[in-house]
Structure formats: structure tokens, C-alpha cells
Short mmCIF file of C-alpha atoms in Angstrom, two decimals:
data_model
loop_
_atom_site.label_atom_id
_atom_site.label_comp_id
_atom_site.label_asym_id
_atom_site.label_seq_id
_atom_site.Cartn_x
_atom_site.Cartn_y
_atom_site.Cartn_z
CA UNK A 1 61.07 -124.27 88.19
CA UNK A 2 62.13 -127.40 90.09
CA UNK A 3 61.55 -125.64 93.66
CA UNK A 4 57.84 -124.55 92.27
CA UNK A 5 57.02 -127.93 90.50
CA UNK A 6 57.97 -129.19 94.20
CA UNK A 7 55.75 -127.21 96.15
CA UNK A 8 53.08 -127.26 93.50
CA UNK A 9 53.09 -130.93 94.80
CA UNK A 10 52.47 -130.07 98.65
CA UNK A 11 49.99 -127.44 97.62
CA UNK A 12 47.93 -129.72 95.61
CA UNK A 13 48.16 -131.97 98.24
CA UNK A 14 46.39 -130.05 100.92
CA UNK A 15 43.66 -129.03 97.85
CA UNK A 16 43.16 -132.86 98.19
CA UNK A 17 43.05 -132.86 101.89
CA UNK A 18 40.73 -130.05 102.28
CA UNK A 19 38.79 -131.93 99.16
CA UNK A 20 39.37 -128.97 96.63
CA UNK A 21 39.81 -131.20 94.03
CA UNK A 22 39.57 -129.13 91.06
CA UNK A 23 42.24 -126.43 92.77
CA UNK A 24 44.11 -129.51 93.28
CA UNK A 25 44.69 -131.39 89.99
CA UNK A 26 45.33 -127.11 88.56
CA UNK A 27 48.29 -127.61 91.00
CA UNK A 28 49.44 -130.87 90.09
CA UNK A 29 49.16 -130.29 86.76
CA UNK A 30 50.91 -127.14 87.10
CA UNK A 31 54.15 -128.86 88.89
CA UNK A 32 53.53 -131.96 86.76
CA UNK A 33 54.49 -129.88 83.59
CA UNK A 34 57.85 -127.81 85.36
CA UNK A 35 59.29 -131.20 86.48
CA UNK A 36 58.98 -132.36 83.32
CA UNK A 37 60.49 -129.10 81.73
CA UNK A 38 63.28 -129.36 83.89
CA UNK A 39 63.85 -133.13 83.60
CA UNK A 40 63.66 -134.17 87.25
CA UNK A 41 62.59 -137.34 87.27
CA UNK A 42 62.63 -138.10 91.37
CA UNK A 43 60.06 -135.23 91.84
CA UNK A 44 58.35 -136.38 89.19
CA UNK A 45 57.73 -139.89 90.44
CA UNK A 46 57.08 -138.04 93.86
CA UNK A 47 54.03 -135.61 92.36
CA UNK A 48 52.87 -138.73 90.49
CA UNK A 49 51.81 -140.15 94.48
CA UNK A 50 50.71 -136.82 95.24
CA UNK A 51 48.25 -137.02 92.28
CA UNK A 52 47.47 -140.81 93.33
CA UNK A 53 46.76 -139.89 96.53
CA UNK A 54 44.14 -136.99 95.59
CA UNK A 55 42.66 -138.76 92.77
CA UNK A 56 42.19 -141.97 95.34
CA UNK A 57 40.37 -139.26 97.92
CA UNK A 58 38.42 -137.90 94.72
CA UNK A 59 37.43 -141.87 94.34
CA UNK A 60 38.84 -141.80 90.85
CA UNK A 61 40.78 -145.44 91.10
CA UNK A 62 41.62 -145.30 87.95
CA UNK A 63 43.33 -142.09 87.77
CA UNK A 64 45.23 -142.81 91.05
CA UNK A 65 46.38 -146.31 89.70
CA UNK A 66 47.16 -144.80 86.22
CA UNK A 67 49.51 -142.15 88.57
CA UNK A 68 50.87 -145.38 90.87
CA UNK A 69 52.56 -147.09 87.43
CA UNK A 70 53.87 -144.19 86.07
CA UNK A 71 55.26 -143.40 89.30
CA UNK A 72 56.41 -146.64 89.75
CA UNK A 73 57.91 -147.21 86.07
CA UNK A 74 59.98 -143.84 87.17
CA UNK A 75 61.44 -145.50 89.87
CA UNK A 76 62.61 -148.27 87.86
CA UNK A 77 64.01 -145.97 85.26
CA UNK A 78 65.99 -143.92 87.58
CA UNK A 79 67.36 -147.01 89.59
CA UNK A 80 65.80 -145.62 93.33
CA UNK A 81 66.38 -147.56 95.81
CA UNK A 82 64.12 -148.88 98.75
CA UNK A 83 65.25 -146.51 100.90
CA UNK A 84 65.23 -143.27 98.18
CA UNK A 85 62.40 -140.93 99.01
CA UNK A 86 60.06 -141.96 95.92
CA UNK A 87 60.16 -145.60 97.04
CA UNK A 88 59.37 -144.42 100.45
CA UNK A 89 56.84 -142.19 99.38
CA UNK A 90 55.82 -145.15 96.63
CA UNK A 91 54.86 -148.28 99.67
CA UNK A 92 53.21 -144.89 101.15
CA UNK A 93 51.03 -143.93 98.60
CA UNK A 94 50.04 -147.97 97.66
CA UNK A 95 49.57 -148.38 101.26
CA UNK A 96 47.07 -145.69 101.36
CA UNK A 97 44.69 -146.99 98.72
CA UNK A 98 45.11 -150.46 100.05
CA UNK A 99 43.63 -149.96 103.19
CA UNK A 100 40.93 -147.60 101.37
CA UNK A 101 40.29 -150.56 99.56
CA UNK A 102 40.12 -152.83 102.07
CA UNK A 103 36.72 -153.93 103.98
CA UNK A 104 35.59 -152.48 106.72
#
């Protein structure tokens, strides 16, 4: 379950990419729940950018905030460091709407 919740994450990434977003959140959501089941928190916090970063490209801010802090709060739960890949993928992810957000 933990190797499928993974790649649930890349898949539903390149949903988002390709601007599938329905197939993509079915993906997410998919992973979301077996990372959960089998109490990983790191890939967790990791499919929590993933859904950030597609709900951002869907131009639900909200959504990709709401996935930001609880990706975030994971991090801080688990103790990951700055160079641990959530954090990594973390200043990625908040980078990426940033610059969204920024004016042209």
C-alpha cells in the first residue's frame, strides 16, 4: 500500500500537469487514504504538496493552502528536518504558488 499511495502521488501529479484535474484529485485521494492506512506520515506530508500543487494549477487557493498546513503541521509532527525530502519538497511547493501569486 505504501509503494501505491506513493505513486498514486506522481500519477496525480502528471493528471495536474496535463490539467486532468478530476483524474487527478481520484489519484490523490486514492494514495491520500493508503498512506494514511499504513501510517506513513513522510509520504503523507509529500502527497499533501502534490495535492497543493494541482489544486494551485486548478486555481483552487484555498484547497492548495488548506493542503500546504496540513503538510506543513506533518512536518512538525514528525520532526523533518530542512534537508528531509518533505521540507525540500515543502519550500518547493510554497515556492510554486508564490511566484503564481506574484505580479506579473
Amino acid at each position: 500500500p505504501r509503494n501505491e499511495g506513493q505513486f498514486l502521488n506522481y500519477l496525480g501529479r502528471l493528471h495536474g500537469r496535463l490539467e486532468q484535474f478530476d483524474e487527478a484529485r481520484r489519484c490523490l485521494d486514492a494514495g491520500q487514504a493508503l498512506l494514511t492506512e499504513v501510517a506513513d506520515p513522510l509520504s503523507l506530508g509529500i502527497i499533501l504538496c502534490g495535492r497543493a500543487e494541482v489544486e494551485h494549477a486548478a486555481g483552487c487557493a484555498d484547497a492548495a493552502a488548506s493542503a500546504v498546513a496540513k503538510a506543513r503541521a506533518l512536518a512538525l509532527q514528525i520532526g523533518a528536518g530542512p534537508e528531509s525530502e518533505l521540507d525540500v519538497e515543502l519550500n518547493r511547493v510554497e515556492l510554486l504558488l508564490l511566484r503564481r501569486e506574484a505580479p506579473h
